[in-house]
CSV table of C-alpha atoms in Angstrom, one decimal:
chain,number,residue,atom,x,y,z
A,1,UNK,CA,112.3,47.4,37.2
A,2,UNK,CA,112.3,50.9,38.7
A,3,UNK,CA,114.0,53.8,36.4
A,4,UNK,CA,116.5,54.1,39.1
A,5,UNK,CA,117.9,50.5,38.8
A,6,UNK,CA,117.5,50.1,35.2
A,7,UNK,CA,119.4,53.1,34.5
A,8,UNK,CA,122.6,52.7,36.1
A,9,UNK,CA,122.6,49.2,34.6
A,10,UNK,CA,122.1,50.6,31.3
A,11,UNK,CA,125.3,52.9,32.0
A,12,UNK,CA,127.6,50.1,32.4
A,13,UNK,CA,127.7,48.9,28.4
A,14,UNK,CA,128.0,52.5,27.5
A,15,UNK,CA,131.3,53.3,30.1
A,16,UNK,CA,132.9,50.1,29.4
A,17,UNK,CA,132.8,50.6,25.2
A,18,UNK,CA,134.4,54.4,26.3
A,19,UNK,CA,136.5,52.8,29.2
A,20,UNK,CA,137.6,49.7,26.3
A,21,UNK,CA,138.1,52.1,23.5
A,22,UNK,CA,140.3,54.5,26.1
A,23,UNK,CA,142.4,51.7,27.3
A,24,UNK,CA,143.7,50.7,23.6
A,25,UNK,CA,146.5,53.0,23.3
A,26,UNK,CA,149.2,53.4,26.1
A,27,UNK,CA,149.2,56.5,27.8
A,28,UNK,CA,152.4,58.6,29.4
A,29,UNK,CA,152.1,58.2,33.1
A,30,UNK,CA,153.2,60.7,35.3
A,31,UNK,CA,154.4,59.3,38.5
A,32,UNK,CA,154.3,63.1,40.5
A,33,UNK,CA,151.1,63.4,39.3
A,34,UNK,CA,149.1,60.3,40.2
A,35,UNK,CA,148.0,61.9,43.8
A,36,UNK,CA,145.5,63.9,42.0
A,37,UNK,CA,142.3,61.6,41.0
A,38,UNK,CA,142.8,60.5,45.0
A,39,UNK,CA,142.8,64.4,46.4
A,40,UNK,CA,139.6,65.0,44.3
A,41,UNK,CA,137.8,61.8,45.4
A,42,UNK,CA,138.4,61.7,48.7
A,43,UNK,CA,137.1,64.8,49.5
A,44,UNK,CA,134.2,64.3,47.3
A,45,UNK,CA,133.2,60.7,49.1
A,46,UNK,CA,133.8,62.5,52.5
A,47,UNK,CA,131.5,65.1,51.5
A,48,UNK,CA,128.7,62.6,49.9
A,49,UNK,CA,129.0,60.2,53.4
A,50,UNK,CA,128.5,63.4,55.3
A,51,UNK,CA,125.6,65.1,52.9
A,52,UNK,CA,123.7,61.4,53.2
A,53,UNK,CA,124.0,61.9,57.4
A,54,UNK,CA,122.6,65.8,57.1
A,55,UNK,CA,119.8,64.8,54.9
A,56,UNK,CA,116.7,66.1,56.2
A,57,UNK,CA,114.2,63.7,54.8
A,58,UNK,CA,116.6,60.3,56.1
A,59,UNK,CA,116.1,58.9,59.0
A,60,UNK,CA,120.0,58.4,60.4
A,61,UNK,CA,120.9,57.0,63.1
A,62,UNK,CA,124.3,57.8,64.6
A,63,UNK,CA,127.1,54.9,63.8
A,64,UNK,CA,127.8,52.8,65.8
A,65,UNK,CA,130.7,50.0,66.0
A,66,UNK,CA,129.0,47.7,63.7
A,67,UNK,CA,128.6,50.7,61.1
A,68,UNK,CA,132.5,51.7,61.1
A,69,UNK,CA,132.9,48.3,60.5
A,70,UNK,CA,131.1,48.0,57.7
A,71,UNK,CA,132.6,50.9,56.6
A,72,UNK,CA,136.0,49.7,57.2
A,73,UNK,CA,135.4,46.3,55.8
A,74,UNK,CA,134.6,48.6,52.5
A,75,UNK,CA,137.4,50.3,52.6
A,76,UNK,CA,139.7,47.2,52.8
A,77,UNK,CA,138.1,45.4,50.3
A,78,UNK,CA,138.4,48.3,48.2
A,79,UNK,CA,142.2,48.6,48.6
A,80,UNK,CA,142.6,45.1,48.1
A,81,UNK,CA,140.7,45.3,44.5
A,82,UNK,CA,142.3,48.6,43.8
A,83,UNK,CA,145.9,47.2,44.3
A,84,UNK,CA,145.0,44.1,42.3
A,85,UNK,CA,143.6,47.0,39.1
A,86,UNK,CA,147.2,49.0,39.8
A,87,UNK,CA,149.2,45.3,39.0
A,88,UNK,CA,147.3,44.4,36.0
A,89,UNK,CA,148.6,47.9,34.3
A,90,UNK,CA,151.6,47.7,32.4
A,91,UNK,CA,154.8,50.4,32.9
A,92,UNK,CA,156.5,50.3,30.1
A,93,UNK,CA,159.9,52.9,30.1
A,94,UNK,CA,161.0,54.2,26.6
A,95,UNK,CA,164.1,55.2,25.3
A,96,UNK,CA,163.9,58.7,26.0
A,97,UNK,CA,163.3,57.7,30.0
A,98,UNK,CA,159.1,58.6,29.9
A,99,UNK,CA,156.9,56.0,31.2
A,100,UNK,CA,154.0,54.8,28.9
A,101,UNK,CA,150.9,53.1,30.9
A,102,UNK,CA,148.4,50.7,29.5
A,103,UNK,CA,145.4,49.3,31.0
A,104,UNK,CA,145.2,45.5,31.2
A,105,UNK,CA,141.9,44.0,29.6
A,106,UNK,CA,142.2,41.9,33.3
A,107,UNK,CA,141.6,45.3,34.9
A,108,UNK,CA,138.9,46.4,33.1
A,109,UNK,CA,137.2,43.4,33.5
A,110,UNK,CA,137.8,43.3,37.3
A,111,UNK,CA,136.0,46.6,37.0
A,112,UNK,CA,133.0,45.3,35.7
A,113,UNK,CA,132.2,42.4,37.8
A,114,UNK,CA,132.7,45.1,41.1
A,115,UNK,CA,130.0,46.7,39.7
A,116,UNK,CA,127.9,44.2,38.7
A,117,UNK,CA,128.4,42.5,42.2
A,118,UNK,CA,127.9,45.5,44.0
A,119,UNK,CA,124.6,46.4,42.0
A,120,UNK,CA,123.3,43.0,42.8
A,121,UNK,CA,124.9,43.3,46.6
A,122,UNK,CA,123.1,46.8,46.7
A,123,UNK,CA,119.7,45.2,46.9
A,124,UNK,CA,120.6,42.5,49.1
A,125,UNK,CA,122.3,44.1,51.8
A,126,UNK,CA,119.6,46.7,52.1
A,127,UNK,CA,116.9,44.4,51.7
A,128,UNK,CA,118.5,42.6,54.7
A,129,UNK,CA,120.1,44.8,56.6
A,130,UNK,CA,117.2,45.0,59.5
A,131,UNK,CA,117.6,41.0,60.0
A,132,UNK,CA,121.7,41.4,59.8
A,133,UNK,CA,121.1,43.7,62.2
A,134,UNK,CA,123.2,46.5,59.9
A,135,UNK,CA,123.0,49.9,58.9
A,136,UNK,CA,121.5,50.3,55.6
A,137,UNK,CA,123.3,53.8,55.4
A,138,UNK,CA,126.4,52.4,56.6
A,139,UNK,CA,126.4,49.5,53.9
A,140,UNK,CA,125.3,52.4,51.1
A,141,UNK,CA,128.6,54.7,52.5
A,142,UNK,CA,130.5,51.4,52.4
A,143,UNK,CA,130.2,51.1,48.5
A,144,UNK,CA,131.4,54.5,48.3
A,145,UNK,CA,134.3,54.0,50.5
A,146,UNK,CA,134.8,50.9,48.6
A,147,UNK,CA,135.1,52.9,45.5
A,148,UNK,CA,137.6,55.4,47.8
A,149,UNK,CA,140.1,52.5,48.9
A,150,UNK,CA,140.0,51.3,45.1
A,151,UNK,CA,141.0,54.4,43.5
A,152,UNK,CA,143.8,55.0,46.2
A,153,UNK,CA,145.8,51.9,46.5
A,154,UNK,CA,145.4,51.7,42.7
A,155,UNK,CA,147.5,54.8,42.5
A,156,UNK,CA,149.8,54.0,45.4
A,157,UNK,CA,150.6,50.6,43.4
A,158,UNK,CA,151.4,52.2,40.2
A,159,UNK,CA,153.6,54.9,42.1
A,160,UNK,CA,155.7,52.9,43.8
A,161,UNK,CA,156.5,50.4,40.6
A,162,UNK,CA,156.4,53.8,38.3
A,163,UNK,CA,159.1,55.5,41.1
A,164,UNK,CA,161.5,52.1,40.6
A,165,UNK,CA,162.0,52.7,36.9
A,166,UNK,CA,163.9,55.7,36.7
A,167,UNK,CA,166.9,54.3,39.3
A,168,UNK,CA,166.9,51.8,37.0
A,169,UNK,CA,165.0,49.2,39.0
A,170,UNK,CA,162.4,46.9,37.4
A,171,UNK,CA,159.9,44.6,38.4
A,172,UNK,CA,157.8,42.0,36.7
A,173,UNK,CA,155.0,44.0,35.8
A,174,UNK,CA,157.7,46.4,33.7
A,175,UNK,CA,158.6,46.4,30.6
A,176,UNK,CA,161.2,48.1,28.9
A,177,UNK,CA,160.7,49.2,25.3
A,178,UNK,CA,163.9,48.9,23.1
């Protein structure tokens, strides 16, 4: 297996101990400021689609319909599974009104099979992508804008249960601590 498979495979036991060993305490969530990870990503993603089309040494061919809608298809898919991550974390409100968050052990595991399915997508899709008749840069960008859509509607979903709690609304996935 090429150094550039094997290596990014290797990395996934290694973040998921950090990600596991993170997730174990709650943290105080900030509702005001849970726009942030999605202001620095987006940009960044926007800027790594466009830096793949400039590339010199890559062929590119212009998208097309088909390509935006792999790209699209990413990106829904992505907010799908990012809403889904935002549900399985718990909003607990404590008695001095702050909100504690705590990763669900669903979430992290949701995490992990996205990325093993999309490193063992990765090679079929590109592999195939001639005799689909796809763009094998568009299906590349479409992981990143599947990582884009999860990150986002992750943070919208916690937002607008986090944004309930202090008007004294609840929800199932809230918990107040006594």
């Amino acid at each position: 297996m090429p150094p550039e498979k094997l290596i990014p495979l290797l990395m996934i036991p290694i973040m998921l101990v950090i990600v596991l060993l993170k997730n174990r305490r709650k943290r105080v969530l900030k509702p005001q400021l849970l726009w942030v990870m999605p202001a620095i990503v987006l940009p960044l993603i926007g800027l790594g689609i466009w830096g793949s089309a400039q590339n010199p040494n890559m062929a590119h061919a212009p998208f097309g319909p088909d390509a935006w809608a792999v790209l699209a298809i990413g990106g829904i898919l992505g907010g799908v599974a990012g809403w889904y991550r935002g549900k399985t974390v718990t909003i607990e409100k404590q008695p001095d009104g702050s909100l504690m968050a705590q990763a669900s052990p669903l979430g992290l595991i949701l995490l992990v099979v996205l990325f093993a399915g999309r490193s063992l997508l990765r090679d079929l899709i590109e592999s195939h992508a001639a005799a689909w008749h796809l763009n094998a840069l568009a299906v590349t960008d479409a992981f990143l804008v599947f990582a884009m859509g999860l990150i986002v509607m992750q943070r919208v979903e916690m937002y607008i249960r986090a944004r309930r709690i202090p008007s004294g609304g609840t929800d199932s996935h809230v918990e107040v601590a006594a």
